[in-house]
Tab-separated table of C-alpha atoms and ligand atoms in Angstrom:
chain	number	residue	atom	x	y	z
B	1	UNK	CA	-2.586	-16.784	104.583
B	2	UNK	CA	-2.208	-17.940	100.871
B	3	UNK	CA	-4.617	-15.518	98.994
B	4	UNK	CA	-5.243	-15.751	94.902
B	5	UNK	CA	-6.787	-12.309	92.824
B	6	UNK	CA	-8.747	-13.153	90.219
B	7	UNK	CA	-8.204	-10.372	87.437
B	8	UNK	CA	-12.324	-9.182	88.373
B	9	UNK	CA	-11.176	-8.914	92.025
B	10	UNK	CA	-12.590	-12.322	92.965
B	11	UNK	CA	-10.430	-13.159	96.275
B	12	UNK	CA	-9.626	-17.244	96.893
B	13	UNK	CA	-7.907	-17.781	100.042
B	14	UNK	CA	-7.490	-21.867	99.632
B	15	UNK	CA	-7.286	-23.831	102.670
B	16	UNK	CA	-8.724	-21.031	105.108
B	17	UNK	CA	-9.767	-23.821	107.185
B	18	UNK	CA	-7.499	-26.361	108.566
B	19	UNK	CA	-9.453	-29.898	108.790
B	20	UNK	CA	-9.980	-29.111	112.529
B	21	UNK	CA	-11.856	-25.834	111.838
B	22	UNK	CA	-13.769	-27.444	109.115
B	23	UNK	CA	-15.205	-30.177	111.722
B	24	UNK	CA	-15.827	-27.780	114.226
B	25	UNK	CA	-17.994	-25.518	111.203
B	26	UNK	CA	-20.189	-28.454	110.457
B	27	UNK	CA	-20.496	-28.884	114.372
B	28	UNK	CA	-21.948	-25.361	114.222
B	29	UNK	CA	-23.811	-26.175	111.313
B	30	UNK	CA	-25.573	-28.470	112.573
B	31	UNK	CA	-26.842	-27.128	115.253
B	32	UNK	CA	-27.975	-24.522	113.205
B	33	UNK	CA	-29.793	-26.652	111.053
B	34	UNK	CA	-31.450	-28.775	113.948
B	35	UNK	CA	-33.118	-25.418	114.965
B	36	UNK	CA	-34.059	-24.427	111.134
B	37	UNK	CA	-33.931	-27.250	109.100
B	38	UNK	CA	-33.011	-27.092	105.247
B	39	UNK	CA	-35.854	-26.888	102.723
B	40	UNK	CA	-35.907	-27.195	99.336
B	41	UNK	CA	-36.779	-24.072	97.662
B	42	UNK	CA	-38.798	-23.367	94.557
B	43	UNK	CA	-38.224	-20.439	92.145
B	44	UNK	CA	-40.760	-17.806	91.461
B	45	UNK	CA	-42.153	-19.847	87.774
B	46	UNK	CA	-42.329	-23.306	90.648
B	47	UNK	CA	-39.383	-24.994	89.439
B	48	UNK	CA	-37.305	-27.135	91.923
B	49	UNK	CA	-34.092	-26.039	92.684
B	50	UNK	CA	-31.199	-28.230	93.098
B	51	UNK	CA	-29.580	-26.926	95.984
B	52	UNK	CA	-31.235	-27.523	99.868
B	53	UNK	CA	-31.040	-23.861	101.684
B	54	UNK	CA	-31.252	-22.506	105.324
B	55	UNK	CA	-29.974	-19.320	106.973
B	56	UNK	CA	-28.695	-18.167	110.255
B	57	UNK	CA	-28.082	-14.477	111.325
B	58	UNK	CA	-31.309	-11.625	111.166
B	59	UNK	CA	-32.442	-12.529	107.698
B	60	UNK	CA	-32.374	-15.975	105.530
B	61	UNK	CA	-33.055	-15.671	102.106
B	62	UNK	CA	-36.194	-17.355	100.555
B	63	UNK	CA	-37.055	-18.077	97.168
B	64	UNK	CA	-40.863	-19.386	96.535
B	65	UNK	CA	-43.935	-18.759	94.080
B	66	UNK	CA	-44.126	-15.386	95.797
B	67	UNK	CA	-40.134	-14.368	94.329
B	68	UNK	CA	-37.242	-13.882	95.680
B	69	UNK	CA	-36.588	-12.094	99.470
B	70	UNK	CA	-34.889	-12.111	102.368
B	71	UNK	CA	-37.353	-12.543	105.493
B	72	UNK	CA	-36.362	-12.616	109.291
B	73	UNK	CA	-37.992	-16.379	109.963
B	74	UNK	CA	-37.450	-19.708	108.750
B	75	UNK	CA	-40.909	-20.809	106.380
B	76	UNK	CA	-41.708	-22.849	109.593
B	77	UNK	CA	-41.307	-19.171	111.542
B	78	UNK	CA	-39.384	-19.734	114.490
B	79	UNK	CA	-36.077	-17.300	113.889
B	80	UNK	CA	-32.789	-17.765	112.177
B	81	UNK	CA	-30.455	-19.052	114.802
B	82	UNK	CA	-27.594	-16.765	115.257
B	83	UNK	CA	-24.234	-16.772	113.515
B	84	UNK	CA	-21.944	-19.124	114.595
B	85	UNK	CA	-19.059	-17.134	116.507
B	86	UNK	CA	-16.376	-19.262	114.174
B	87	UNK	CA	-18.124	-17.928	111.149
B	88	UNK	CA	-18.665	-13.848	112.507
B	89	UNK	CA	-14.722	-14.284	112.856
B	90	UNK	CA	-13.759	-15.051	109.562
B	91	UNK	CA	-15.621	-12.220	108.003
B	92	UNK	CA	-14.361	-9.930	111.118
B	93	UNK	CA	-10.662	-11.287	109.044
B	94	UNK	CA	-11.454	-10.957	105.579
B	95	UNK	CA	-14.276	-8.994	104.434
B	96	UNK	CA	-12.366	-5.402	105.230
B	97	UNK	CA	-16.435	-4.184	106.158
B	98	UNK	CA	-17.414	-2.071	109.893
B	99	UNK	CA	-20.571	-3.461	109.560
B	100	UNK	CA	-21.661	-7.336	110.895
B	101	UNK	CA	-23.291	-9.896	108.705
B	102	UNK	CA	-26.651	-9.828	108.798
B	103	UNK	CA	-27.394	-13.012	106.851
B	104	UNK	CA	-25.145	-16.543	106.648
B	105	UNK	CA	-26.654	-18.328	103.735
B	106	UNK	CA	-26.594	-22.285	103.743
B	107	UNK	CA	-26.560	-24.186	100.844
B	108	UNK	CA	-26.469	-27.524	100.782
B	109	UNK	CA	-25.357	-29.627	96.972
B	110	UNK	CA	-26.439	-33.404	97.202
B	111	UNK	CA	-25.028	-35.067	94.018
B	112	UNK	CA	-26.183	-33.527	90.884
B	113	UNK	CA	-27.025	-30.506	92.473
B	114	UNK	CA	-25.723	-27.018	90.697
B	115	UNK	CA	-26.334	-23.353	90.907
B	116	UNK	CA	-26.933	-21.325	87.736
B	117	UNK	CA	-24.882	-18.203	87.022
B	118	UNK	CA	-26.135	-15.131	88.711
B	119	UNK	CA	-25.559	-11.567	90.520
B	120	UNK	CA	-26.133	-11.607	94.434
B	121	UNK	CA	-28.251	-8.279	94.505
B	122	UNK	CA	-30.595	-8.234	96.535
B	123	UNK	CA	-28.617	-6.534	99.093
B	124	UNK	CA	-29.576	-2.943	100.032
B	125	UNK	CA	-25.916	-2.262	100.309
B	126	UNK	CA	-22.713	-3.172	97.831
B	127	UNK	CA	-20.248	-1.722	99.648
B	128	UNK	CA	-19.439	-5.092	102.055
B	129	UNK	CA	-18.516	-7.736	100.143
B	130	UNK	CA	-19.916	-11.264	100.200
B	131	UNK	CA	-17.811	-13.672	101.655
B	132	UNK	CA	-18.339	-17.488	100.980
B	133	UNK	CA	-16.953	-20.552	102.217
B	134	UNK	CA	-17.110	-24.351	101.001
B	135	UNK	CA	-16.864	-27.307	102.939
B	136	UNK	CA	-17.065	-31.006	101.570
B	137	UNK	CA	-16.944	-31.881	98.678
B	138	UNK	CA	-15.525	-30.029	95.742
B	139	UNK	CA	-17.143	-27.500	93.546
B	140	UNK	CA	-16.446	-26.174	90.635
B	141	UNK	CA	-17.230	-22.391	90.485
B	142	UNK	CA	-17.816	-20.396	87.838
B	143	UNK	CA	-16.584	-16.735	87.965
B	144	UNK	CA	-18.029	-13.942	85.305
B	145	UNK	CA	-18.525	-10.339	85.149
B	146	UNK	CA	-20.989	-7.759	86.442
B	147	UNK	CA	-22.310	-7.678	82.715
B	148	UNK	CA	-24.126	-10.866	80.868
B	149	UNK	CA	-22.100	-12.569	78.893
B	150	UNK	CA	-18.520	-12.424	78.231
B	151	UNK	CA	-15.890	-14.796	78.844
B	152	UNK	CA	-15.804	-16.546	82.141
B	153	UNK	CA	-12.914	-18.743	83.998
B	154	UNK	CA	-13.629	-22.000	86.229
B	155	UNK	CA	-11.754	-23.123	89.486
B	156	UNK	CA	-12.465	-25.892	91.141
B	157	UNK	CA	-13.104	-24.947	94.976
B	158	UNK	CA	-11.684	-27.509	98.499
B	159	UNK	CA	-13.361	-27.829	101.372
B	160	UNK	CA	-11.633	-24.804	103.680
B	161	UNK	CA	-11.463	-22.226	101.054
B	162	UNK	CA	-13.136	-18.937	101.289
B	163	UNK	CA	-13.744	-16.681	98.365
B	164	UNK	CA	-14.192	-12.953	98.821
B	165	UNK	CA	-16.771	-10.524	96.475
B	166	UNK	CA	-16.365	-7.187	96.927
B	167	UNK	CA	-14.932	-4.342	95.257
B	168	UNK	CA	-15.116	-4.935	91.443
B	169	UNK	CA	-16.680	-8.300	91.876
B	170	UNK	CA	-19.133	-7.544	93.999
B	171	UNK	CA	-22.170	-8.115	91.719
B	172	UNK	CA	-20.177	-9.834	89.012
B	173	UNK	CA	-21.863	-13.226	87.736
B	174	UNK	CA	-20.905	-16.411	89.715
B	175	UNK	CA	-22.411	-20.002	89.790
B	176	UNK	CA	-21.563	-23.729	90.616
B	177	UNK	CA	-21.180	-26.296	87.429
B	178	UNK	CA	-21.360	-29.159	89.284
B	179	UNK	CA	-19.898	-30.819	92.386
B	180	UNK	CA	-17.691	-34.265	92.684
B	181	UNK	CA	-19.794	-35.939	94.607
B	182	UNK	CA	-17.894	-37.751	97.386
B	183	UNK	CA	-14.512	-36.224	97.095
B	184	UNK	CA	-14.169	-35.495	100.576
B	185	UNK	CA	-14.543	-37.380	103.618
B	186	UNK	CA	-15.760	-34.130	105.745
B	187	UNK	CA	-19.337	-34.966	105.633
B	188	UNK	CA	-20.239	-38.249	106.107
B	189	UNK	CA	-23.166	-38.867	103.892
B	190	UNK	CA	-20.992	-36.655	101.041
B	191	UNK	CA	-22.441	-33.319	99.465
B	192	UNK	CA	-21.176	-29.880	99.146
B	193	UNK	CA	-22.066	-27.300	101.989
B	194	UNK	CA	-21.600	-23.558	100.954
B	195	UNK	CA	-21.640	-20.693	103.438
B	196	UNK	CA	-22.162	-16.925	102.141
B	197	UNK	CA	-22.029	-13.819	104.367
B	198	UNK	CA	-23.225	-10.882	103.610
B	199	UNK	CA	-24.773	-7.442	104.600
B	200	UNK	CA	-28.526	-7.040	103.941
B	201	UNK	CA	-29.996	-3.569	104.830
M	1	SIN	C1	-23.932	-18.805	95.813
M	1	SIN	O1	-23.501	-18.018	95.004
M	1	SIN	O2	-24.995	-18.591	96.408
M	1	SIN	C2	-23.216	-20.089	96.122
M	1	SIN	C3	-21.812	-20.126	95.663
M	1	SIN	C4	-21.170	-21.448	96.001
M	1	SIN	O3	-21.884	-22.410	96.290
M	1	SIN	O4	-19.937	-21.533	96.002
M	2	FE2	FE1	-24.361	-16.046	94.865
């Protein structure tokens, strides 16, 4: 497997996914979003954000007027469905961790839709790393460091790639620009879906 270091210790590995893999994901995807559907969350001060979220595994997390959180049910409280076995491998490959996932984080990017730049922290534990994967269309992700500020390189992310935080880049800044909307064929209505793994308690 192809694998890229970033000089922070972000870890690409483009093309993870063959095509097949990436249309059996979404399969799995979908099924985990017929049981928990995606909702658009709010931050804390009630502004809108751009990206459409749901979770599978023990925890999702949940952003609304009451902050940030991970909680173990869906804000229409049935429970996260579980992981999908295809994903639980893939971190069982690259996140080098003894411990399972306890949260896969689904974001969804219709056109226009971005992510700001920020540290993934609420985790009780930094020792696993988060492990991400995009499918659709393309992304363009930001990569920074665990301080504010400072200088910050862009690479534009396929669907099939999986990027690994851990180590040094565990809580270093990371966001999406923007996406190009209908760049890939994988999902037919277009949009960006982004997986990320990670350890919770
Ligand atoms: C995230 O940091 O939560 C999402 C990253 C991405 O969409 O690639
Ligand atoms: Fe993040």
């Amino acid at each position: 497997m192809n694998e890229v270091i970033d000089r922070r210790g972000f870890r690409i590995f483009p093309g993870y996914f063959d095509s097949e893999s990436q249309i059996a994901l979404v399969e799995d995807l979908r099924e985990v979003l017929r049981q928990a559907p995606l909702v658009q969350p709010v931050t804390p001060r009630g502004q809108k954000m751009s990206v459409r979220m749901s979770a599978a595994g023990r925890f999702g997390w949940i952003s609304d007027r009451k902050g940030y959180r991970y909680e173990e049910r869906h804000p229409s409280r049935v429970p996260w469905p579980p992981i999908p076995d295809r994903v639980l491998a893939l971190w069982g490959d690259v996140a080098g961790c003894p411990r399972d996932p306890e949260c896969c984080l689904i974001n969804w990017y219709g056109e226009g839709a971005r992510m700001g730049l920020h540290q993934d922290r609420d985790e009780a534990d930094f020792t696993c790393p988060v492990v991400s994967v995009s499918l659709g269309d393309e992304g363009l992700f930001r990569m920074g460091n665990v301080e504010r500020g400072g200088k910050t390189e862009s690479i534009w992310l396929r669907s099939g790639d999986v990027v690994v935080m851990g180590g040094a880049a565990r809580l270093a800044h990371h966001g999406v620009d923007r996406i190009r909307f209908g760049s890939s064929s994988l999902l037919p209505n277009g949009g960006r879906i982004n997986l990320t793994l990670r350890v919770v308690t």
